[in-house]
Coordinates of C-alpha atoms in Angstrom, one line a residue:
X28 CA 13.4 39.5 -0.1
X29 CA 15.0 36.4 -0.6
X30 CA 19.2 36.7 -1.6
X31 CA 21.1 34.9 -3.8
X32 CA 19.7 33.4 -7.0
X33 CA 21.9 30.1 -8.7
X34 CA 20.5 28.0 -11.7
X35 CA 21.8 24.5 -12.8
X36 CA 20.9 22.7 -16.6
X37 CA 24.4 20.8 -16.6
X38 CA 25.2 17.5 -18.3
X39 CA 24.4 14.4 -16.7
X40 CA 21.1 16.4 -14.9
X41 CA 18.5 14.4 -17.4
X42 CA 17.5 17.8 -18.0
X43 CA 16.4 18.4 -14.2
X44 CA 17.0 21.9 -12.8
X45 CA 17.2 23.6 -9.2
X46 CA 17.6 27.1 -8.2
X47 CA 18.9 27.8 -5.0
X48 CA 18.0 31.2 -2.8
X49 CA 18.8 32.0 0.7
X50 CA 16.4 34.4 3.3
X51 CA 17.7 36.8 5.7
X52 CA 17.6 34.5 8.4
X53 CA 19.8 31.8 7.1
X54 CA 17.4 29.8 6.0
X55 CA 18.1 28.2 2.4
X56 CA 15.3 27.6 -0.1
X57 CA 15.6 25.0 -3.3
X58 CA 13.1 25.3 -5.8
X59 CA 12.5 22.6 -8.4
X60 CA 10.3 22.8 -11.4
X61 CA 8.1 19.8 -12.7
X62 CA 4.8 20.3 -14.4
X63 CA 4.1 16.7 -15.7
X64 CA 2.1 16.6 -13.1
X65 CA -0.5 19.1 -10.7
X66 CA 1.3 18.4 -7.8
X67 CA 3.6 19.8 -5.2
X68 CA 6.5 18.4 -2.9
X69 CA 7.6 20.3 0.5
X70 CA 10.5 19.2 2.3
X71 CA 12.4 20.8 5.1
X72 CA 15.4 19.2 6.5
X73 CA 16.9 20.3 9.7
X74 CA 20.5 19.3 10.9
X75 CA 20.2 17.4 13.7
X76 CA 19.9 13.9 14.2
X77 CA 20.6 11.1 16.7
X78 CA 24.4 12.1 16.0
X79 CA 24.1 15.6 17.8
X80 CA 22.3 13.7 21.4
X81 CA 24.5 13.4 24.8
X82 CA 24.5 10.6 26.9
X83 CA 21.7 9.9 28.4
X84 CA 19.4 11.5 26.3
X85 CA 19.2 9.2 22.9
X86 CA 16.3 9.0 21.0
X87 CA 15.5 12.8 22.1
X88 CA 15.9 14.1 18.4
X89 CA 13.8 11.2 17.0
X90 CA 11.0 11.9 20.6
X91 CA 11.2 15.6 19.2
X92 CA 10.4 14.5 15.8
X93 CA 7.1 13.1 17.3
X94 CA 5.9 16.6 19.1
X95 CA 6.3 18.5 15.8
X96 CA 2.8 17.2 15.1
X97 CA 1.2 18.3 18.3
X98 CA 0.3 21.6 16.9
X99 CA 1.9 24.8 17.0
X100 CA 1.1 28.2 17.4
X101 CA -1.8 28.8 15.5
X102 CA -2.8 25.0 14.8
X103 CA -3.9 22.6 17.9
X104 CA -3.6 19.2 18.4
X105 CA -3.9 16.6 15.4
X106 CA -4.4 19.5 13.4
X107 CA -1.5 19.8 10.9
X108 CA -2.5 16.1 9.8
X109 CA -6.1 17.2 9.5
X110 CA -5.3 20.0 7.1
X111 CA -3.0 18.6 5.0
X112 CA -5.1 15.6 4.6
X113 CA -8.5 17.5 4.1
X114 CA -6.6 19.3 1.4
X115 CA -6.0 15.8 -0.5
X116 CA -2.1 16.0 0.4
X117 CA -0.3 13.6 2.5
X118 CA 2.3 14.0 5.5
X119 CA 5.3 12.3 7.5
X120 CA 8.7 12.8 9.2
X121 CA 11.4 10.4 9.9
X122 CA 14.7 11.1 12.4
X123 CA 18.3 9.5 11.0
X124 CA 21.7 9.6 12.8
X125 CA 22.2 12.8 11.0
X126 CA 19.1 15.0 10.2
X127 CA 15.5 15.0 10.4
X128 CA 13.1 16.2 7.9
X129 CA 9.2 16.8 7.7
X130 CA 7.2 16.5 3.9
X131 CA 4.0 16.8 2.6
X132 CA 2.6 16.5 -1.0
X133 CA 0.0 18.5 -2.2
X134 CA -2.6 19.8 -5.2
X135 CA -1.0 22.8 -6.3
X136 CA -3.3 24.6 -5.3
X137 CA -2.5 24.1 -1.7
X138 CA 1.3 24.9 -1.9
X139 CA 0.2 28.0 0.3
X140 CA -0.9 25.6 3.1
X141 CA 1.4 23.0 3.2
X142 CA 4.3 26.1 3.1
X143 CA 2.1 28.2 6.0
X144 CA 1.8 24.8 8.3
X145 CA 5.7 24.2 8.1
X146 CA 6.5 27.8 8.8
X147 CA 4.2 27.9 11.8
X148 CA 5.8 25.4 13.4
X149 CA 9.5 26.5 13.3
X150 CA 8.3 29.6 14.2
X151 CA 6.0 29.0 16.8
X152 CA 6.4 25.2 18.4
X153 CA 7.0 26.3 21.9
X154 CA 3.9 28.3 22.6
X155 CA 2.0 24.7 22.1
X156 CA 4.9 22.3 23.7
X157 CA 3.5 21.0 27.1
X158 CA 3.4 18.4 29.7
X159 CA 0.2 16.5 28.2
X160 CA 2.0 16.6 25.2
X161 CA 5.4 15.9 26.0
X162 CA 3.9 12.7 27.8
X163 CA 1.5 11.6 24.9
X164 CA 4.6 11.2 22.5
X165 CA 6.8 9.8 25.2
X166 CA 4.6 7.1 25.1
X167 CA 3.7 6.9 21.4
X168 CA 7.8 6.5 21.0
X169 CA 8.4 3.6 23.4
X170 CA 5.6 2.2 21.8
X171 CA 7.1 2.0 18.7
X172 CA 9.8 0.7 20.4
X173 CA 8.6 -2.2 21.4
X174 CA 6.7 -2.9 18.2
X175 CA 9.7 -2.1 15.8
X176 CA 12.6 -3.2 17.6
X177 CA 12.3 -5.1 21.0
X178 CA 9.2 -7.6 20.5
X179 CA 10.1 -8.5 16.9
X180 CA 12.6 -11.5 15.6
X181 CA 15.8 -9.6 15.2
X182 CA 14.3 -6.5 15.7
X183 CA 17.3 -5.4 18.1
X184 CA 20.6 -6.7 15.5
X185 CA 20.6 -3.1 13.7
X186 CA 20.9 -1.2 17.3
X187 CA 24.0 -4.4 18.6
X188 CA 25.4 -4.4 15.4
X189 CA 25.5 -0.5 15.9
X190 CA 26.7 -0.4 19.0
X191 CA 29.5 -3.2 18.2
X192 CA 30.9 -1.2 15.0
X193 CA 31.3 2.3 16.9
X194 CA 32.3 2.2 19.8
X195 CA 31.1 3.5 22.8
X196 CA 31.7 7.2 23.1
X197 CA 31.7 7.7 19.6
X198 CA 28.4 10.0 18.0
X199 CA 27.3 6.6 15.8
X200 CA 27.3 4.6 18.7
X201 CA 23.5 4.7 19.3
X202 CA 20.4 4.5 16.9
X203 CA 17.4 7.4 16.3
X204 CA 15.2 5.2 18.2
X205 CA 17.4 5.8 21.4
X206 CA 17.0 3.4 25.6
X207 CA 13.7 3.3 27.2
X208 CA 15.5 4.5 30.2
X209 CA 16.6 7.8 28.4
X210 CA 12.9 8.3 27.2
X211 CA 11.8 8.0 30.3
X212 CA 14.5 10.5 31.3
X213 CA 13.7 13.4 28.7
X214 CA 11.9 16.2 30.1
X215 CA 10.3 19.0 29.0
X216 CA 12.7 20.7 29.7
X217 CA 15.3 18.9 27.4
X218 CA 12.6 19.4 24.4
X219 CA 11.9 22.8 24.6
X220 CA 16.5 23.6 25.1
X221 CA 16.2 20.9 22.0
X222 CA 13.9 23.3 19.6
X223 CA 16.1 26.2 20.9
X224 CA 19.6 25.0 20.0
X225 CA 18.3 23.2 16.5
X226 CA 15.3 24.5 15.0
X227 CA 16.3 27.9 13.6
X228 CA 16.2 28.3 10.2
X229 CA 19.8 28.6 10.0
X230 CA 19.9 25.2 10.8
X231 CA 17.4 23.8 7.7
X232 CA 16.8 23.7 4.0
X233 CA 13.3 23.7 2.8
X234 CA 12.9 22.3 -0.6
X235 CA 10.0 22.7 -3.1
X236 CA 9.3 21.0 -5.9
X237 CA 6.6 20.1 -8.4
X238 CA 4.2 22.0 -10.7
X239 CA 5.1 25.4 -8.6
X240 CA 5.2 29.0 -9.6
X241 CA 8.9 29.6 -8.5
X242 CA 8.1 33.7 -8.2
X243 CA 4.9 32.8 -6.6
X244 CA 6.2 30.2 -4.5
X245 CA 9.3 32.1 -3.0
X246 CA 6.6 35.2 -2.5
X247 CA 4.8 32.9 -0.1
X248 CA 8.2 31.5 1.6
X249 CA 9.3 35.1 2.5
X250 CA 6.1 36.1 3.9
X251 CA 5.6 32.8 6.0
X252 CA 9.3 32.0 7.1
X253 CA 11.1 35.6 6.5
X254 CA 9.8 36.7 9.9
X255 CA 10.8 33.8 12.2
X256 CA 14.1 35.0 13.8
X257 CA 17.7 33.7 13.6
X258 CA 19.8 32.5 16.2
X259 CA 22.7 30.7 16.8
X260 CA 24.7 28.6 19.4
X261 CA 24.1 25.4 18.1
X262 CA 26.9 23.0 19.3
X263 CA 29.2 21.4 16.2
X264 CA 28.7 17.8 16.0
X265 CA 31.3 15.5 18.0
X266 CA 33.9 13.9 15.8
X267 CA 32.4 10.8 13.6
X268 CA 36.5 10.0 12.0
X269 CA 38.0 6.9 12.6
X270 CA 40.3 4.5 11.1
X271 CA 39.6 2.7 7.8
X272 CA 40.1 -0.6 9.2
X273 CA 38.2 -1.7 12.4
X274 CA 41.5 -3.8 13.0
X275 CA 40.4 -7.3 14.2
X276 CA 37.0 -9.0 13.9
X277 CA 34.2 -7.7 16.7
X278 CA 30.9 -10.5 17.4
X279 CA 28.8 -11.0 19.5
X280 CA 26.3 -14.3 20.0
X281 CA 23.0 -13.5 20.6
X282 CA 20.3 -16.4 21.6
X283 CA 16.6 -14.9 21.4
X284 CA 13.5 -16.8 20.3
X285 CA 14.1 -16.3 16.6
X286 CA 12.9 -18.8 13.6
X287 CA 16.0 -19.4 12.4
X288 CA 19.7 -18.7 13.2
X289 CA 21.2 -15.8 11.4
X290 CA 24.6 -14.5 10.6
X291 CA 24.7 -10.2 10.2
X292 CA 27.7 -8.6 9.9
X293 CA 28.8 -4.6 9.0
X294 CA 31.4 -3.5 7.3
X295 CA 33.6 -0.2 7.8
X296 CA 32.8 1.6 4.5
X297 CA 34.2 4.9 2.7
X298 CA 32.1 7.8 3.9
X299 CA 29.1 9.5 1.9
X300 CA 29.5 11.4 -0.8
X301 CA 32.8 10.6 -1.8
X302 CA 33.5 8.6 -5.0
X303 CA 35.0 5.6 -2.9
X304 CA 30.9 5.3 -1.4
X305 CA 29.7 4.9 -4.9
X306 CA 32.4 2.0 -6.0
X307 CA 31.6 0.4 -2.5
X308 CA 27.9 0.3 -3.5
X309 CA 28.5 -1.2 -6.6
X310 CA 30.4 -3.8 -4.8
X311 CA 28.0 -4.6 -2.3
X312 CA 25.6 -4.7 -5.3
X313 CA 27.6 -7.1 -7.7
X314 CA 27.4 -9.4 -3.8
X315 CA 24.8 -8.9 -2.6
X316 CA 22.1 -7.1 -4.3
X317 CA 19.0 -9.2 -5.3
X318 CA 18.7 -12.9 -6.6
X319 CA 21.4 -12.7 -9.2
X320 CA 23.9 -11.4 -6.8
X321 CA 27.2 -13.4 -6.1
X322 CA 26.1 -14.3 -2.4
X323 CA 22.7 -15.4 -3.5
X324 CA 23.5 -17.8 -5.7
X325 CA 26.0 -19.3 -3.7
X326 CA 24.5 -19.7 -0.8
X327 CA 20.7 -20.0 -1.3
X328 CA 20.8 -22.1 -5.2
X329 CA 24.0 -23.6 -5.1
X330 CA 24.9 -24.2 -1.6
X331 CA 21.2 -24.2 -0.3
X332 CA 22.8 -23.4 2.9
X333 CA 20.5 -20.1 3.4
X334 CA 17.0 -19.1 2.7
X335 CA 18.1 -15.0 2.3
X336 CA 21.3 -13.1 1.6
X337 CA 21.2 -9.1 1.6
X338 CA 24.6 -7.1 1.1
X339 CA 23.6 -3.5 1.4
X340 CA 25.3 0.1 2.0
X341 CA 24.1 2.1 5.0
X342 CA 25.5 5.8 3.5
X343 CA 26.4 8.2 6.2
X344 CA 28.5 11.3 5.6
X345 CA 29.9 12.1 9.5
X346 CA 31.3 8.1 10.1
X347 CA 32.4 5.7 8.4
X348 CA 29.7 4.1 6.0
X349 CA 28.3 0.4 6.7
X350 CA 28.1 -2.4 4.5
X351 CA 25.3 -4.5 6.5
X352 CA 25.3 -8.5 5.5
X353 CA 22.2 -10.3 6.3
X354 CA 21.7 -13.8 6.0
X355 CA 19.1 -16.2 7.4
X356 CA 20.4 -20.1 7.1
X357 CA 18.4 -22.8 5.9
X358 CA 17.1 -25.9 8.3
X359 CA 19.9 -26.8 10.6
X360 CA 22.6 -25.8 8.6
X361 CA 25.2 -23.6 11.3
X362 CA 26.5 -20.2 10.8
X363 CA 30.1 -21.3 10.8
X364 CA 29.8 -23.5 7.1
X365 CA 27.8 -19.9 5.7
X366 CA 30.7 -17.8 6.9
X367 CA 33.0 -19.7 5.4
X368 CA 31.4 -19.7 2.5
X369 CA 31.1 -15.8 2.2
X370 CA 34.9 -15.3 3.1
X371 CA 35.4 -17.3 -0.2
X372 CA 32.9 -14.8 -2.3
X373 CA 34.5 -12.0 -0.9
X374 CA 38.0 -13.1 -1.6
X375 CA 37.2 -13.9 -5.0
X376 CA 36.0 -11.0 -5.5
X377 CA 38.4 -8.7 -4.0
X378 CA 41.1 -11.3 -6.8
X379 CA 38.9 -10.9 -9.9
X380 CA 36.5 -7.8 -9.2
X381 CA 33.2 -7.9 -11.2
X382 CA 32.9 -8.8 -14.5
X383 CA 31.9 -7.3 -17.4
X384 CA 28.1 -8.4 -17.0
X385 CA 27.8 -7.6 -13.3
X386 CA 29.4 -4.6 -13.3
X387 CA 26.8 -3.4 -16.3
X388 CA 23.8 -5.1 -14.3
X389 CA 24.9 -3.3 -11.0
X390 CA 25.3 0.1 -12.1
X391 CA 22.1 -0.5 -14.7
X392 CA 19.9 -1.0 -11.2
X393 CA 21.4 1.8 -8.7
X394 CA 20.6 4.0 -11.5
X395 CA 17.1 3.1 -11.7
X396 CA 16.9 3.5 -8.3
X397 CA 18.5 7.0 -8.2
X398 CA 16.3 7.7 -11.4
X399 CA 12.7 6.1 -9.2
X400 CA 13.9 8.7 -6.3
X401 CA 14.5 11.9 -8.7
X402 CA 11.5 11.2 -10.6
X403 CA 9.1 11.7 -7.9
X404 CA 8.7 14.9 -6.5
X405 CA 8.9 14.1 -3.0
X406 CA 12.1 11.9 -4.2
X407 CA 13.4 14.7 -5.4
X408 CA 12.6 17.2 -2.8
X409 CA 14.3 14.8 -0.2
X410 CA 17.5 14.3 -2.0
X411 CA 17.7 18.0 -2.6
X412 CA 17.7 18.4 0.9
X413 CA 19.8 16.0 1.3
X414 CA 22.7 17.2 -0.5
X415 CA 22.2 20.6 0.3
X416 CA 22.4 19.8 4.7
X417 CA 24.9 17.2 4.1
X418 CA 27.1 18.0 1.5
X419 CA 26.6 22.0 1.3
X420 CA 25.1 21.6 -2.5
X421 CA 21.4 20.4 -3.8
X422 CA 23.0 20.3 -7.1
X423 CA 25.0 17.4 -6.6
X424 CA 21.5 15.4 -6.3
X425 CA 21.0 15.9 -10.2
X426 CA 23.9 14.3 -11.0
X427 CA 24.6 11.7 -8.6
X428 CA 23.3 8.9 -11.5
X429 CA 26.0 10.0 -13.8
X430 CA 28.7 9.9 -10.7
X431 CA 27.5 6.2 -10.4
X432 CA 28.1 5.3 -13.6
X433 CA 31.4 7.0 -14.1
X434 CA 33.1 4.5 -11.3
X435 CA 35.4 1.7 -12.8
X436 CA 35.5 -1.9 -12.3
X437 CA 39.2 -1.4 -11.0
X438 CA 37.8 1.0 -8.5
X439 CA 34.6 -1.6 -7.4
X440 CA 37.7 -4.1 -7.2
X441 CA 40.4 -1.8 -4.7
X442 CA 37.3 -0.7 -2.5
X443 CA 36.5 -4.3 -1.9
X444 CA 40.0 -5.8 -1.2
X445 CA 41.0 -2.8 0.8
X446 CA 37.5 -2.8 3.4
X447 CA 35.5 -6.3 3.0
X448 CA 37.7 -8.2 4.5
X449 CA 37.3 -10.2 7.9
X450 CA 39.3 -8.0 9.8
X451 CA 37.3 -4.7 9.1
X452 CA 33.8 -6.1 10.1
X453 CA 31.3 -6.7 13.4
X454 CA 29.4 -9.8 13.2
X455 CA 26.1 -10.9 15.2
X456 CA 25.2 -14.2 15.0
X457 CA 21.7 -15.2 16.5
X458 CA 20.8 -18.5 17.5
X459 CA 17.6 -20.0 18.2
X460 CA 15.7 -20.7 21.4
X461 CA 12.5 -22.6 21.7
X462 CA 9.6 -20.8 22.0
X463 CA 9.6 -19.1 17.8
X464 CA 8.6 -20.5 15.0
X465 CA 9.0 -19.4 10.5
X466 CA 5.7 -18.7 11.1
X467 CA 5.2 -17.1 14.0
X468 CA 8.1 -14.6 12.8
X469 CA 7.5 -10.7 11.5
X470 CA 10.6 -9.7 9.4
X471 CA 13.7 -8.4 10.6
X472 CA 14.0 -5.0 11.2
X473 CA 15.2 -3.2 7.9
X474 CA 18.4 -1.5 9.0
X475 CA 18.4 1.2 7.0
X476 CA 14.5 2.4 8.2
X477 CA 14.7 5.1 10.3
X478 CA 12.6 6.1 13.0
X479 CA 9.5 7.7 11.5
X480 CA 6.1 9.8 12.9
X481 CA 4.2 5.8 12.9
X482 CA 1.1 7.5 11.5
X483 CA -1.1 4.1 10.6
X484 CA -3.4 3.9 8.4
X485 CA -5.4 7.3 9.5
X486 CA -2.1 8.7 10.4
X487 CA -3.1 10.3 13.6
X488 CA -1.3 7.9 16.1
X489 CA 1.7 10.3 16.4
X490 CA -0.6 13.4 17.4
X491 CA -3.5 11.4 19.9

């Protein structure tokens, strides 16, 4: 039976709890319970992400993402999205630098199902891992390459920008989507030593949460997942440390058929999880964060220098965190007047830190978003996880609002002299060729999207 039993109802939790149990094999269970309304969210993290590849083999944790949905032991083909989606739930996975995690939603009353599907294929991937399906994702990946990232307006700058911030050697270095020439590398080989090293349940947290039965529900995740056996041998990460300060300013000029020149930059950042992360969101916020940000109205109403100005925080808990700046300029005003321009804001703002006002408005809209992820199920179920893989405790997600509003202005203030300072970031600056036009132009590639299971609308293109 399941060992290990721990409750939380603590202040600052909104009233959310989480109970936390742990199987015989290592695998750790965290069950939530919500009855608003007849639903159910499963999530099952495992520790491993693009962090934990080797050279020459990136994008292999994100390509092995792809062939958990072409069936398992007892379920064939596209069969674990027919099942969940005859049963009225829904289904994904997504791959990160440093984990990658499978979730469905159900009815209730197909917890069982949704519980029985995930077990099977921990338990059982290899007897259904082949050549016709090793190749059928292979391609389904550089696919989405090229759609995402390479045939797209800036669809590259998060992979450079990357690439220009850690540098080579270090575990950061490359992105979940990973080189066409190591997909075309990976064998079958590689997958099936892949599931081996990282797919034990040692190596995951399942999460459930929703309008469950928690004696019911752990019932069914003893008798599904109790049996799969344990093993070990799975490699620590590499080291993700370095200094606080990159040291001197990195950039790179990059001229591709884009509608409009563009100045990106990233920022070394206090890791994950620490309270330095939070005040450095808040920051970035107060900057950057929506039209009544600092950088916004300066450049885009006052200055009318820019048409978009983003300052976001790209949390990671085994590197250094990123503070990406994206701005697109306006007609043919240049990059170097916009730069300018931001060095002042920052400056400023490292002298005077927020104000009263901002400093309300910014920590008034993380916490709706913390409160819009927690209030879901699934939400809930991921940031369980995620604090339970990355941090060693799910309770920390039910009090990570009241963390965020604890942080002083003084502290928004030190993070942003001490890090966003022109010294301590990699810049990429595109500038147009012919050949693009505004409206010719997708978006630019979000850079905190991770490489997903691109389902479409009938999601069945990851499992053909």
């Amino acid at each position: 039976m399941p060992m290990g039993h721990t409750a939380t109802d603590q202040a600052g939790t909104g009233g959310l709890t989480a109970t936390e149990h742990r199987l015989a094999n290592g695998l750790r269970v965290v069950l939530s319970e919500d009855h608003l309304t007849p639903v159910a969210a499963v999530c099952l993290w495992y520790d491993v992400g693009s962090r934990h590849e080797v050279k020459g083999r990136t994008g292999l944790a994100h390509l092995f993402e792809h062939l958990m949905f072409q069936g398992s032991g007892q379920v064939k083909g596209n069969g674990h999205f027919e099942l969940v989606q005859g049963a009225g739930g829904s289904l994904n996975g997504t791959t990160s630098f440093e984990r990658t995690n499978y979730f469905e939603t159900m009815p209730t009353h197909q917890l069982e199902l949704a519980l029985w599907l995930e077990a099977d294929r921990m338990g059982s991937l290899l007897a259904a891992l082949d050549d016709e399906s090793m190749e059928n994702q292979r391609d389904v990946v550089k696919n989405e390459r090229r759609q995402r990232y390479d045939n797209v307006p800036y669809g590259t700058a998060f992979e450079k920008l990357t690439a220009l911030a850690y540098p080579e050697g270090h575990p950061y270095h490359h992105t979940p989507i990973g080189s066409m020439a190591d997909l075309d590398a990976a064998t079958l080989e590689d997958a099936r030593a892949f599931f081996r090293t990282y797919y034990a349940p040692g190596n995951a947290v399942l999460s459930v949460v929703g309008d469950i039965d928690p004696e019911q529900t752990l019932a069914w995740v003893e008798r599904y997942f109790g049996s799969i056996a344990s093993h070990d041998g799975k490699p620590a990460p590499r080291d993700g440390s370095l200094p606080e300060i990159i040291g001197g300013q990195l950039r790179e000029v990059v001229k591709e058929e884009v509608p409009a020149r563009a100045l990106m930059a990233a920022y070394r950042l206090p890791h994950d999880g620490t309270r330095e992360a939070d005040a450095a969101d808040l920051a970035l916020t107060v900057l950057g964060g929506g039209e009544s940000s600092r950088l916004y109205n300066r450049l885009v109403r006052r200055d009318r220098t820019a048409v978009a100005a983003n300052f976001g925080l790209l949390r990671l808990a085994g590197a250094p965190s990123l503070g990406w700046l994206d701005v697109k300029t306006s007609g043919d005003y240049e990059v170097p007047v916009i730069e300018t321009a931001i060095d002042e804001e920052l400056a400023r703002f490292a002298e005077e830190g927020p104000t009263a006002e901002e400093m309300e408005r910014a920590q008034a809209q993380l916490e709706r978003e913390w409160l819009d992820r927690l209030g879901t199920v699934a939400g809930r179920a991921d940031e369980l996880c995620r604090y339970a893989v990355l941090f060693g405790d799910p309770q920390l997600a039910l009090t990570a609002v009241q963390r965020v509003l604890e942080v002083t202005p003084q502290e928004v203030q030190e993070v942003a002299k001490a890090r966003l300072r022109p010294d301590n970031r990699a810049v990429l600056v595109y500038e147009p060729v012919a050949g693009e036009t505004a409206e010719d132009a997708d978006p630019p590639q979000d850079p905190e999207a991770e490489a997903t299971v691109e389902t479409g609308d009938d999601t069945t293109e990851a499992a053909k």
